[in-house]
PDB file of C-alpha atoms in Angstrom:
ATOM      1  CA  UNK A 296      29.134-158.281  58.501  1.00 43.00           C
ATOM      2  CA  UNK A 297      31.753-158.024  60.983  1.00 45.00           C
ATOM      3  CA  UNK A 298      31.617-162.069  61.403  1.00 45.00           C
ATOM      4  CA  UNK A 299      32.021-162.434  57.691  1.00 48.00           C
ATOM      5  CA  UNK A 300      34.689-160.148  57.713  1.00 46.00           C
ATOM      6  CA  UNK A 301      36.593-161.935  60.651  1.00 47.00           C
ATOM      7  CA  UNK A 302      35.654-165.545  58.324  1.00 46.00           C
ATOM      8  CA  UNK A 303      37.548-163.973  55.293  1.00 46.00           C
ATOM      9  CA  UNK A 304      40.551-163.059  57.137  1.00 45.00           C
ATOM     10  CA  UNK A 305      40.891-166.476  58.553  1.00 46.00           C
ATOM     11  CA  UNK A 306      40.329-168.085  55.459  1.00 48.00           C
ATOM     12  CA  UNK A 307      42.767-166.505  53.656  1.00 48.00           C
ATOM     13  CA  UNK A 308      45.396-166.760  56.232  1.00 48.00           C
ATOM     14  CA  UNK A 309      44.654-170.705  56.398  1.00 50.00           C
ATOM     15  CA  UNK A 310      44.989-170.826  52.514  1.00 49.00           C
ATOM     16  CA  UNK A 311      48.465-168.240  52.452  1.00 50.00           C
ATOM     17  CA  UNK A 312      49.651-170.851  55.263  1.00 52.00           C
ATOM     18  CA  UNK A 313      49.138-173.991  53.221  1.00 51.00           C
ATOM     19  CA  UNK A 314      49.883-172.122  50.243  1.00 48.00           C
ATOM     20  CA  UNK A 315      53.759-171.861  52.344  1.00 52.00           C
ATOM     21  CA  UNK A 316      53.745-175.632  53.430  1.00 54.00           C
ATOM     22  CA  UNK A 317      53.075-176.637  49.914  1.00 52.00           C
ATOM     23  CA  UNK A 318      55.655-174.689  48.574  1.00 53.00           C
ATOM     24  CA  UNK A 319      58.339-175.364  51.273  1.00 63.00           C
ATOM     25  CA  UNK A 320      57.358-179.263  50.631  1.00 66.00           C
ATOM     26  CA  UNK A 321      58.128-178.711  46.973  1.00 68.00           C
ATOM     27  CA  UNK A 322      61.265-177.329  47.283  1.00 61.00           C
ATOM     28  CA  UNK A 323      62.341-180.007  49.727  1.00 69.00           C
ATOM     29  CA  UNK A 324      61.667-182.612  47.269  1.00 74.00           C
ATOM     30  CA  UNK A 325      62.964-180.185  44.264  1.00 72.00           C
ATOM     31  CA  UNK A 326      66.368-180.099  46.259  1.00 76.00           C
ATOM     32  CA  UNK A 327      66.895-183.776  46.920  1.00 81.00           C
ATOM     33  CA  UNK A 328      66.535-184.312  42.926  1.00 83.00           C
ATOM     34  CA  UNK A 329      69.060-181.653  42.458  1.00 81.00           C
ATOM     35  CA  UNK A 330      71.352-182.735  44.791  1.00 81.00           C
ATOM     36  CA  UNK A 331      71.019-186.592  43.385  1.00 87.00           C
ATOM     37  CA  UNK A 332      70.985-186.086  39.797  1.00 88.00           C
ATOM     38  CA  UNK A 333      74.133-183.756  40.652  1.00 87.00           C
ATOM     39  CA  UNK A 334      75.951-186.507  42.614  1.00 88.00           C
ATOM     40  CA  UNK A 335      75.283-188.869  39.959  1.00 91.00           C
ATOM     41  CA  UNK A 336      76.242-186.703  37.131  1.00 91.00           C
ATOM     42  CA  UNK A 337      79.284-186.042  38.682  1.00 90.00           C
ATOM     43  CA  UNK A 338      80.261-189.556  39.190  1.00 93.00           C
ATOM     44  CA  UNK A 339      79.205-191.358  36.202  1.00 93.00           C
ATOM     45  CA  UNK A 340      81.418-188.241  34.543  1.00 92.00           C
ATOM     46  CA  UNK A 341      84.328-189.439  36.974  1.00 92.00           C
ATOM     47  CA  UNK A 342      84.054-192.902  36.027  1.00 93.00           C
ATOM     48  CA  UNK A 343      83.888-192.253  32.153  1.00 93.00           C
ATOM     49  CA  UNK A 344      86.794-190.048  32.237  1.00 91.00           C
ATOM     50  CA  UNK A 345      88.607-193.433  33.932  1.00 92.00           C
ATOM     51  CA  UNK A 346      87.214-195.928  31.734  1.00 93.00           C
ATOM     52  CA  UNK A 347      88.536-193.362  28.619  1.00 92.00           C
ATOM     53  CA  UNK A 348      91.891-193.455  30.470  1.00 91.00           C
ATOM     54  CA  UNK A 349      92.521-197.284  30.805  1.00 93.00           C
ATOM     55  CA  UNK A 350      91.743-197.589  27.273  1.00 94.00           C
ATOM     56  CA  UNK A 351      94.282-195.118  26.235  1.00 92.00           C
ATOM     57  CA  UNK A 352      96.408-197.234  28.275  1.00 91.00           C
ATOM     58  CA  UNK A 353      95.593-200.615  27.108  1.00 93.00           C
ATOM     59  CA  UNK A 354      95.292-199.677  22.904  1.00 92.00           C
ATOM     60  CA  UNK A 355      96.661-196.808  22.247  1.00 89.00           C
ATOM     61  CA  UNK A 356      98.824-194.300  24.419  1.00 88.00           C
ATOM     62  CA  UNK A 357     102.068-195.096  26.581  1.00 89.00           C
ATOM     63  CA  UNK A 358     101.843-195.630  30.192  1.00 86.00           C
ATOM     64  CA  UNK A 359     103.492-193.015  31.162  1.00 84.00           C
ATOM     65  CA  UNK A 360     102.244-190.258  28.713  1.00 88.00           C
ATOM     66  CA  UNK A 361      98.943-190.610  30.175  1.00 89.00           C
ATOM     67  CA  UNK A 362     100.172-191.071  33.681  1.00 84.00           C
ATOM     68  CA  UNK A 363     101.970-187.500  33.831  1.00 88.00           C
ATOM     69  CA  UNK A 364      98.855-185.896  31.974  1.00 88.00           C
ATOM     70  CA  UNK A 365      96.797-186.902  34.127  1.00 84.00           C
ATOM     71  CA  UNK A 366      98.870-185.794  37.623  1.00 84.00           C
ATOM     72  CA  UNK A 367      99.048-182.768  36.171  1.00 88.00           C
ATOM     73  CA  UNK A 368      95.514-181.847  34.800  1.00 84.00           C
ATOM     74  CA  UNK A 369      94.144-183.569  38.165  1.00 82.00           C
ATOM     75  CA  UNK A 370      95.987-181.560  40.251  1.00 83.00           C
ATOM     76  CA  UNK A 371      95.450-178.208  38.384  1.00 84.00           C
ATOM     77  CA  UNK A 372      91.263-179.404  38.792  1.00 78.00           C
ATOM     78  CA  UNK A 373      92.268-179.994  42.609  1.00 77.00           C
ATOM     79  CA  UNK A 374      93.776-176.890  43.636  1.00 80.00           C
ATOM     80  CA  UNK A 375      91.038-174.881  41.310  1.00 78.00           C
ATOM     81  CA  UNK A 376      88.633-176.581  43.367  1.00 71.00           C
ATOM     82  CA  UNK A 377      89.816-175.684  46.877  1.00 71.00           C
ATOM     83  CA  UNK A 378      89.970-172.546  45.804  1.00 74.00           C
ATOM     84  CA  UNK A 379      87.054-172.065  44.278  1.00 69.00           C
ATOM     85  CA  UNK A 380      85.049-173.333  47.616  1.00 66.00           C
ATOM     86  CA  UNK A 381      87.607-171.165  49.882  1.00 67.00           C
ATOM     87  CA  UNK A 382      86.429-167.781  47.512  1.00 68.00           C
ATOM     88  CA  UNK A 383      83.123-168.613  47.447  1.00 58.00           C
ATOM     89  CA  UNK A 384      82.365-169.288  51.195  1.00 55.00           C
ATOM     90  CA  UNK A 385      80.106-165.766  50.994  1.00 54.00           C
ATOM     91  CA  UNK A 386      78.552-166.124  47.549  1.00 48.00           C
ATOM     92  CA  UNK A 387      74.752-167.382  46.988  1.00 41.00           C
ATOM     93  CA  UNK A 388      76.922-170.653  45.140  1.00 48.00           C
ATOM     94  CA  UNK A 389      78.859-171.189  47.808  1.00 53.00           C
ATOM     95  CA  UNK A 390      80.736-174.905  47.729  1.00 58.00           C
ATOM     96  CA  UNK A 391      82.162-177.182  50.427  1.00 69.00           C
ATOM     97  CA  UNK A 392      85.491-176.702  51.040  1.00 76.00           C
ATOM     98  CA  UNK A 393      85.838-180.908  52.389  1.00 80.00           C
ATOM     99  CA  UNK A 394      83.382-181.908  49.649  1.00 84.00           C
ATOM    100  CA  UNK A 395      85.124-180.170  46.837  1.00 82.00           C
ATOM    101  CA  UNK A 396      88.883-181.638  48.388  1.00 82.00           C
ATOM    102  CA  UNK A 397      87.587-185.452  48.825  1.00 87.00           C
ATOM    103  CA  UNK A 398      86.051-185.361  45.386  1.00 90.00           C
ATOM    104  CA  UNK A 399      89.202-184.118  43.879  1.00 86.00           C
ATOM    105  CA  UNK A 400      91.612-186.321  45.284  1.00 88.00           C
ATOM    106  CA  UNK A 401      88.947-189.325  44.674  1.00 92.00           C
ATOM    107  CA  UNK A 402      88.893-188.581  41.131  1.00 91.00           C
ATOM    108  CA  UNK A 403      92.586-188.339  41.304  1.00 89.00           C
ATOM    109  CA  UNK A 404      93.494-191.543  43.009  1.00 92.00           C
ATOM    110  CA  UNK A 405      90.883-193.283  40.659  1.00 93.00           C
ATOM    111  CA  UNK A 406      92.308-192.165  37.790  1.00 91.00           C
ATOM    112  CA  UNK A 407      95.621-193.403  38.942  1.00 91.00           C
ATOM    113  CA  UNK A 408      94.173-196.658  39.749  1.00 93.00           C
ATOM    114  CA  UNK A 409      92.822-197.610  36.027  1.00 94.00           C
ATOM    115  CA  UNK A 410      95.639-196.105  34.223  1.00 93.00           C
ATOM    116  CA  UNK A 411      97.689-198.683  36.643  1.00 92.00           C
ATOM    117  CA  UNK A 412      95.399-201.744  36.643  1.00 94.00           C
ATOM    118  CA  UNK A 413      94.934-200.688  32.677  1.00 94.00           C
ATOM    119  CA  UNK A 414      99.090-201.358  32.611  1.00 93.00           C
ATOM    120  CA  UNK A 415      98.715-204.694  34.551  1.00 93.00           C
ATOM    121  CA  UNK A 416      96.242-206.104  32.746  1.00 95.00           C
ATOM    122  CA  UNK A 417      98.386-205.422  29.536  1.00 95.00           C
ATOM    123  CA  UNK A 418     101.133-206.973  30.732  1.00 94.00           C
ATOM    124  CA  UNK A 419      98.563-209.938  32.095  1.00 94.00           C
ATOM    125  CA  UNK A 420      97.231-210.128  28.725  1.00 95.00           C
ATOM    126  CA  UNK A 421     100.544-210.034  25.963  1.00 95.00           C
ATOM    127  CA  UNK A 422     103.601-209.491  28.197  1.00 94.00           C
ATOM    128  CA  UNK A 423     106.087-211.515  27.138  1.00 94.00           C
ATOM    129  CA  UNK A 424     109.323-212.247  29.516  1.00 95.00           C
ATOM    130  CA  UNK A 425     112.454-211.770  28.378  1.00 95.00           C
ATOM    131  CA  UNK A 426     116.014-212.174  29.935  1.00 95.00           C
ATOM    132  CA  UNK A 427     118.080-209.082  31.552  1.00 95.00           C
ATOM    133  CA  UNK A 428     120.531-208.558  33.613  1.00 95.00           C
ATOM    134  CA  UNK A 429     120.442-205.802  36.424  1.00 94.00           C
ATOM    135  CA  UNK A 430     122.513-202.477  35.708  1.00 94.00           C
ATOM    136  CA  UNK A 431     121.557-200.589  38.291  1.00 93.00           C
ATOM    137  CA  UNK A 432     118.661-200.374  41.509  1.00 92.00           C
ATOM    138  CA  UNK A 433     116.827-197.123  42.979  1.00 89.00           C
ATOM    139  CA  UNK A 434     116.074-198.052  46.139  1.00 84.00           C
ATOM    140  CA  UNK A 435     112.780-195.979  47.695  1.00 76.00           C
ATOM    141  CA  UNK A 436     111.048-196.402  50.987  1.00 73.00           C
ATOM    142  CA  UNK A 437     108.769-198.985  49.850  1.00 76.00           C
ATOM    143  CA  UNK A 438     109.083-201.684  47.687  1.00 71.00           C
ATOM    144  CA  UNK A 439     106.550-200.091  45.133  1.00 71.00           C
ATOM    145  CA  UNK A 440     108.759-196.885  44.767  1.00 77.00           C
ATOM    146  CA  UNK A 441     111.917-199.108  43.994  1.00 88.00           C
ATOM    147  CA  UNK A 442     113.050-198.926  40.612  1.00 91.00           C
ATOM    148  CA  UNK A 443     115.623-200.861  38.265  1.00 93.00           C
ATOM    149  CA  UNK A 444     117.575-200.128  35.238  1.00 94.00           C
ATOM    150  CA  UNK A 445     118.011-203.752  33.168  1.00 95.00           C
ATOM    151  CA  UNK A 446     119.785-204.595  29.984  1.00 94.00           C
ATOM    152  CA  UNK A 447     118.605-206.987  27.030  1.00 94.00           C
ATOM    153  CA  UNK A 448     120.960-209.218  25.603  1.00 90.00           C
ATOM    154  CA  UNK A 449     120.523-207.229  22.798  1.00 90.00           C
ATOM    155  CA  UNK A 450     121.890-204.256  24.767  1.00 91.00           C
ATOM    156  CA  UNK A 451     118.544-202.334  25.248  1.00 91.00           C
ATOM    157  CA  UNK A 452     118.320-200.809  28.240  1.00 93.00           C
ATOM    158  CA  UNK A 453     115.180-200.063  30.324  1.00 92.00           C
ATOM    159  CA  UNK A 454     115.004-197.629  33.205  1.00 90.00           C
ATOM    160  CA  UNK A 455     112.359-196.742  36.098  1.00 88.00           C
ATOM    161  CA  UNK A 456     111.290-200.295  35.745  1.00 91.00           C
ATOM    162  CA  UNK A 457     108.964-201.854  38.818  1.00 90.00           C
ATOM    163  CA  UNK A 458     110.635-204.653  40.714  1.00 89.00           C
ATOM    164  CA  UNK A 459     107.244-206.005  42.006  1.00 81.00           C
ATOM    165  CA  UNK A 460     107.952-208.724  44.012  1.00 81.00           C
ATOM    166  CA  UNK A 461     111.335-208.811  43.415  1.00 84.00           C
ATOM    167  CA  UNK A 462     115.043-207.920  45.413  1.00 86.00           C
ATOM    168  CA  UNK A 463     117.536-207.115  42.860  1.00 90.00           C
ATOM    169  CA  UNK A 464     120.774-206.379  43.149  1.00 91.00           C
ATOM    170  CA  UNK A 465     123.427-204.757  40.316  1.00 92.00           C
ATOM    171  CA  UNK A 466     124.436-207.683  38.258  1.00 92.00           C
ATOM    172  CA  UNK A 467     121.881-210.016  38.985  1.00 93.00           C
ATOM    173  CA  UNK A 468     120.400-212.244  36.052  1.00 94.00           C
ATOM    174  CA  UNK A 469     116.317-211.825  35.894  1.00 93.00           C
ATOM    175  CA  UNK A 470     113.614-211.638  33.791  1.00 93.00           C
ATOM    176  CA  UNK A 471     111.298-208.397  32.422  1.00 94.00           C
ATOM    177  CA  UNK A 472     108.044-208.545  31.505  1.00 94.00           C
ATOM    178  CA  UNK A 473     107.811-206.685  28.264  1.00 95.00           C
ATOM    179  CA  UNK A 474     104.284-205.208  26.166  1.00 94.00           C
ATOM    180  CA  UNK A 475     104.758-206.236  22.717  1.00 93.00           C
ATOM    181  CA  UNK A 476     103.395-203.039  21.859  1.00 91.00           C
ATOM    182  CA  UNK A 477     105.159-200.532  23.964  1.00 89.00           C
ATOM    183  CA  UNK A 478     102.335-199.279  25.571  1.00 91.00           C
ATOM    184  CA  UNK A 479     102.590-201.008  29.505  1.00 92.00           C
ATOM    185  CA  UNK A 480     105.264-199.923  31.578  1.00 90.00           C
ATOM    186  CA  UNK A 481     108.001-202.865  31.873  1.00 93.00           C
ATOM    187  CA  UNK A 482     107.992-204.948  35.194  1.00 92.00           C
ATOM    188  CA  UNK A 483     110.454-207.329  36.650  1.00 92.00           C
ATOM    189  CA  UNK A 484     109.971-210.990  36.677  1.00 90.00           C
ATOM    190  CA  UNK A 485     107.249-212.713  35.054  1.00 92.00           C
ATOM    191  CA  UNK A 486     103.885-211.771  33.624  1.00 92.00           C
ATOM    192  CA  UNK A 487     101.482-210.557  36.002  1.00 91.00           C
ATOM    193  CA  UNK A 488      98.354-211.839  37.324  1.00 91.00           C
ATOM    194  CA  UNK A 489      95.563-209.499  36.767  1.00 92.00           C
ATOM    195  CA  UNK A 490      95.209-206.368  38.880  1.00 92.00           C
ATOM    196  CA  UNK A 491      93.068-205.875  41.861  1.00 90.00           C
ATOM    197  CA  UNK A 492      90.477-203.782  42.267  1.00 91.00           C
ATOM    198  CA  UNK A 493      90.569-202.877  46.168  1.00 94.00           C
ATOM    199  CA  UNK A 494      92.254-199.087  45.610  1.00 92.00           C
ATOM    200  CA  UNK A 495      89.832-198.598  42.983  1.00 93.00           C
ATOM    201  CA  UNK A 496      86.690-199.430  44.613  1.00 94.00           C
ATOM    202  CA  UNK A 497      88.286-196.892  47.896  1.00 95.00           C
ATOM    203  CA  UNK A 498      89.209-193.923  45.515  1.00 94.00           C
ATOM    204  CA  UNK A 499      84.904-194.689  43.682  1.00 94.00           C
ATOM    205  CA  UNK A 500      83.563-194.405  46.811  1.00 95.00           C
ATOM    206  CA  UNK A 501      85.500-191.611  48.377  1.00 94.00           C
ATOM    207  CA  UNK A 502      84.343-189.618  44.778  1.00 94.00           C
ATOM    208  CA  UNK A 503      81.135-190.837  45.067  1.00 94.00           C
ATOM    209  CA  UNK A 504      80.925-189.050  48.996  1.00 93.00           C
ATOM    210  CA  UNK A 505      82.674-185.995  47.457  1.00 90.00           C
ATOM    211  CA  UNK A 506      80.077-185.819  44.821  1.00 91.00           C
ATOM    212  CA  UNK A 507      77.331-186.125  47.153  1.00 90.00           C
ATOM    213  CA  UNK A 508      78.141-183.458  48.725  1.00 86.00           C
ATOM    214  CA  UNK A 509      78.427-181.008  46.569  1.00 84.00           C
ATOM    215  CA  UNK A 510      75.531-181.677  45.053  1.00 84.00           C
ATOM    216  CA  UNK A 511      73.730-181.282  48.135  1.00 83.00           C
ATOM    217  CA  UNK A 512      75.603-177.998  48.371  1.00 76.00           C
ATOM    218  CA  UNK A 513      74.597-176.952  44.904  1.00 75.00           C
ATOM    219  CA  UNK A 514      71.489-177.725  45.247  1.00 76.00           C
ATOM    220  CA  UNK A 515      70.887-176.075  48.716  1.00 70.00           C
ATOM    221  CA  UNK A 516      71.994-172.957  47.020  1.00 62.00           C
ATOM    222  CA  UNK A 517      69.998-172.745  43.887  1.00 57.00           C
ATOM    223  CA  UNK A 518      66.861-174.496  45.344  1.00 49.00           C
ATOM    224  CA  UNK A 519      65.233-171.526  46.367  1.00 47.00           C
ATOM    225  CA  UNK A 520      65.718-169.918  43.627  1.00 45.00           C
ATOM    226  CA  UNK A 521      64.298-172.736  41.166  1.00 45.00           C
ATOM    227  CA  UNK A 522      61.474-174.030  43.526  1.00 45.00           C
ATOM    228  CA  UNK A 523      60.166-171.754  45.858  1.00 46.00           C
ATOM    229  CA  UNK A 524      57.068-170.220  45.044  1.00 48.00           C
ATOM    230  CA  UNK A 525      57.160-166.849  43.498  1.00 50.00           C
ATOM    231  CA  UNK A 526      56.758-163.985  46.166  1.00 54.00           C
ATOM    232  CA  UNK A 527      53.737-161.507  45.173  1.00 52.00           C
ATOM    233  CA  UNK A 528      54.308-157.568  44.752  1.00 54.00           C
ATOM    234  CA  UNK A 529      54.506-155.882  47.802  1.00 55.00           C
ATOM    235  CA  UNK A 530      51.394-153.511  46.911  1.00 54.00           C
ATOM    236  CA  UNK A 531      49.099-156.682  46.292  1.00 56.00           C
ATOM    237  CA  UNK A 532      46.337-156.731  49.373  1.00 55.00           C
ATOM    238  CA  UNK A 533      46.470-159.843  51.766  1.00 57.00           C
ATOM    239  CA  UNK A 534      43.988-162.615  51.366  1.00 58.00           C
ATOM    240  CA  UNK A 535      40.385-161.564  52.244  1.00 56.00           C
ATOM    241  CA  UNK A 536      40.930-158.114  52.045  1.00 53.00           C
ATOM    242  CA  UNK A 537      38.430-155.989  49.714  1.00 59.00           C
ATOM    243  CA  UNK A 538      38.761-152.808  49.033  1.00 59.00           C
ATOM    244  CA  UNK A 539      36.129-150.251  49.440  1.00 62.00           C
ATOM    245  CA  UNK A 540      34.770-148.470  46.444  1.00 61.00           C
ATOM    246  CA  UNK A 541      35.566-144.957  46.005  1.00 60.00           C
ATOM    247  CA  UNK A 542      33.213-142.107  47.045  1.00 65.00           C
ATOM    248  CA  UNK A 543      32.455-139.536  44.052  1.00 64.00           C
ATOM    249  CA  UNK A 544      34.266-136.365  45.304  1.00 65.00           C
ATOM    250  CA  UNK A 545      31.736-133.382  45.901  1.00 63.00           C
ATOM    251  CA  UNK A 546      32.419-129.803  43.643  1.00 63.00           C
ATOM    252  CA  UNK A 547      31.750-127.279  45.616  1.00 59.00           C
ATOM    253  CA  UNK A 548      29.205-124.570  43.849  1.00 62.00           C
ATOM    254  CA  UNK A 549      30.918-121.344  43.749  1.00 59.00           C
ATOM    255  CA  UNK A 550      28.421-118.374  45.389  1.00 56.00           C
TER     256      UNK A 550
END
């Protein structure tokens, strides 16, 4: 009996151990899903929002009505961010403070990148260049944050226009690049070629880390909850244990 006994025991502690691995194995594989159909959610979401930009850009909305909406409501999602991760360093949902910043300013430079290449290629596509002479320059410490103010023969006037390429001075005689439907941004000097696509394939990838990460976060936190194996009451008896049955109490015959 005692053998038996001892057999039991050791049975049931061999099953509640694999019963563990199983479970621990299961989670393990439950959390890498999480954590890539997390990262990939977040991304494809990052690159839709961009695509839904540059076509605002390109067909319907000005340049720079979509550029300033977008700094703004970017920024806004990147300091809410940070400080969401900072706040919740102590909380079962706890996110990474680097994760959460690179994917934020990813998304940010991104979307900055196809609202710009969206402008280019507008300009690629239907710009049409049309004489002006120089009024005025705003020089900036590169050549991409130097600005010009130029005037049609018609006596238009178009400020905070990009000199590209170009070194303008006040009274110079040029050429703008105009969009026939006032959506691109004007340039100076002739149409375009199309845009490249090095900054944008940077700011993907750096979104596409930032994503990773916190989905690996995420999912680190709610795994256990989702995949481990429910824990039994503490009053249930281990494995192999049987309980004896209960003796019929005695009354005692009063004399």
């Amino acid at each position: 009996m005692e053998v038996s006994a001892g057999a039991h025991e050791h049975s049931g502690g061999s099953g509640e151990q694999e019963g563990r691995s199983g479970g621990s194995r299961l989670w393990a594989v439950g959390r890498i899903v999480v954590a890539v159909g997390l990262a990939a959610g977040l991304t494809v979401a990052v690159v839709g929002l961009g695509w839904a930009s540059a076509w605002l850009v390109y067909h319907w909305a000005p340049y720079r009505l979509v550029h300033v909406v977008d700094v703004i409501v970017l920024l806004v999602f990147l300091l809410l961010g940070i400080a969401a991760a900072v706040a919740g360093t102590r909380r079962p949902w706890r996110l990474s403070v680097v994760s959460s910043t690179v994917f934020s300013a990813g998304w940010l430079f991104l979307e900055l990148c196809c609202v710009f290449m969206a402008g280019r290629q507008a300009l690629h596509d239907r710009g049409e260049p049309v004489p002006a002479v120089v009024v005025e320059v705003s020089e900036g410490h590169w050549q991409s944050s130097t600005f010009a103010e130029v005037r049609l023969a018609d006596g238009t006037r178009h400020a905070n226009v990009p000199v590209g390429d170009e070194h303008p001075r006040p009274g110079d005689r040029t050429t703008v690049t105009l969009d026939p439907e006032g959506l691109a941004q004007p340039r100076l000097g002739p149409p375009p070629g199309p845009p490249g696509t090095t900054w944008r394939n940077v700011s993907l990838a750096a979104t596409a880390v930032g994503a990773a990460g916190l989905g690996t976060h995420l999912a680190g936190r709610q795994g256990p909850v989702l995949f481990r194996s429910p824990r039994p009451p503490e009053d249930t008896p281990p494995p192999g244990y049987r309980r004896r049955p209960a003796r019929p109490r005695r009354r005692l015959r009063k004399p």
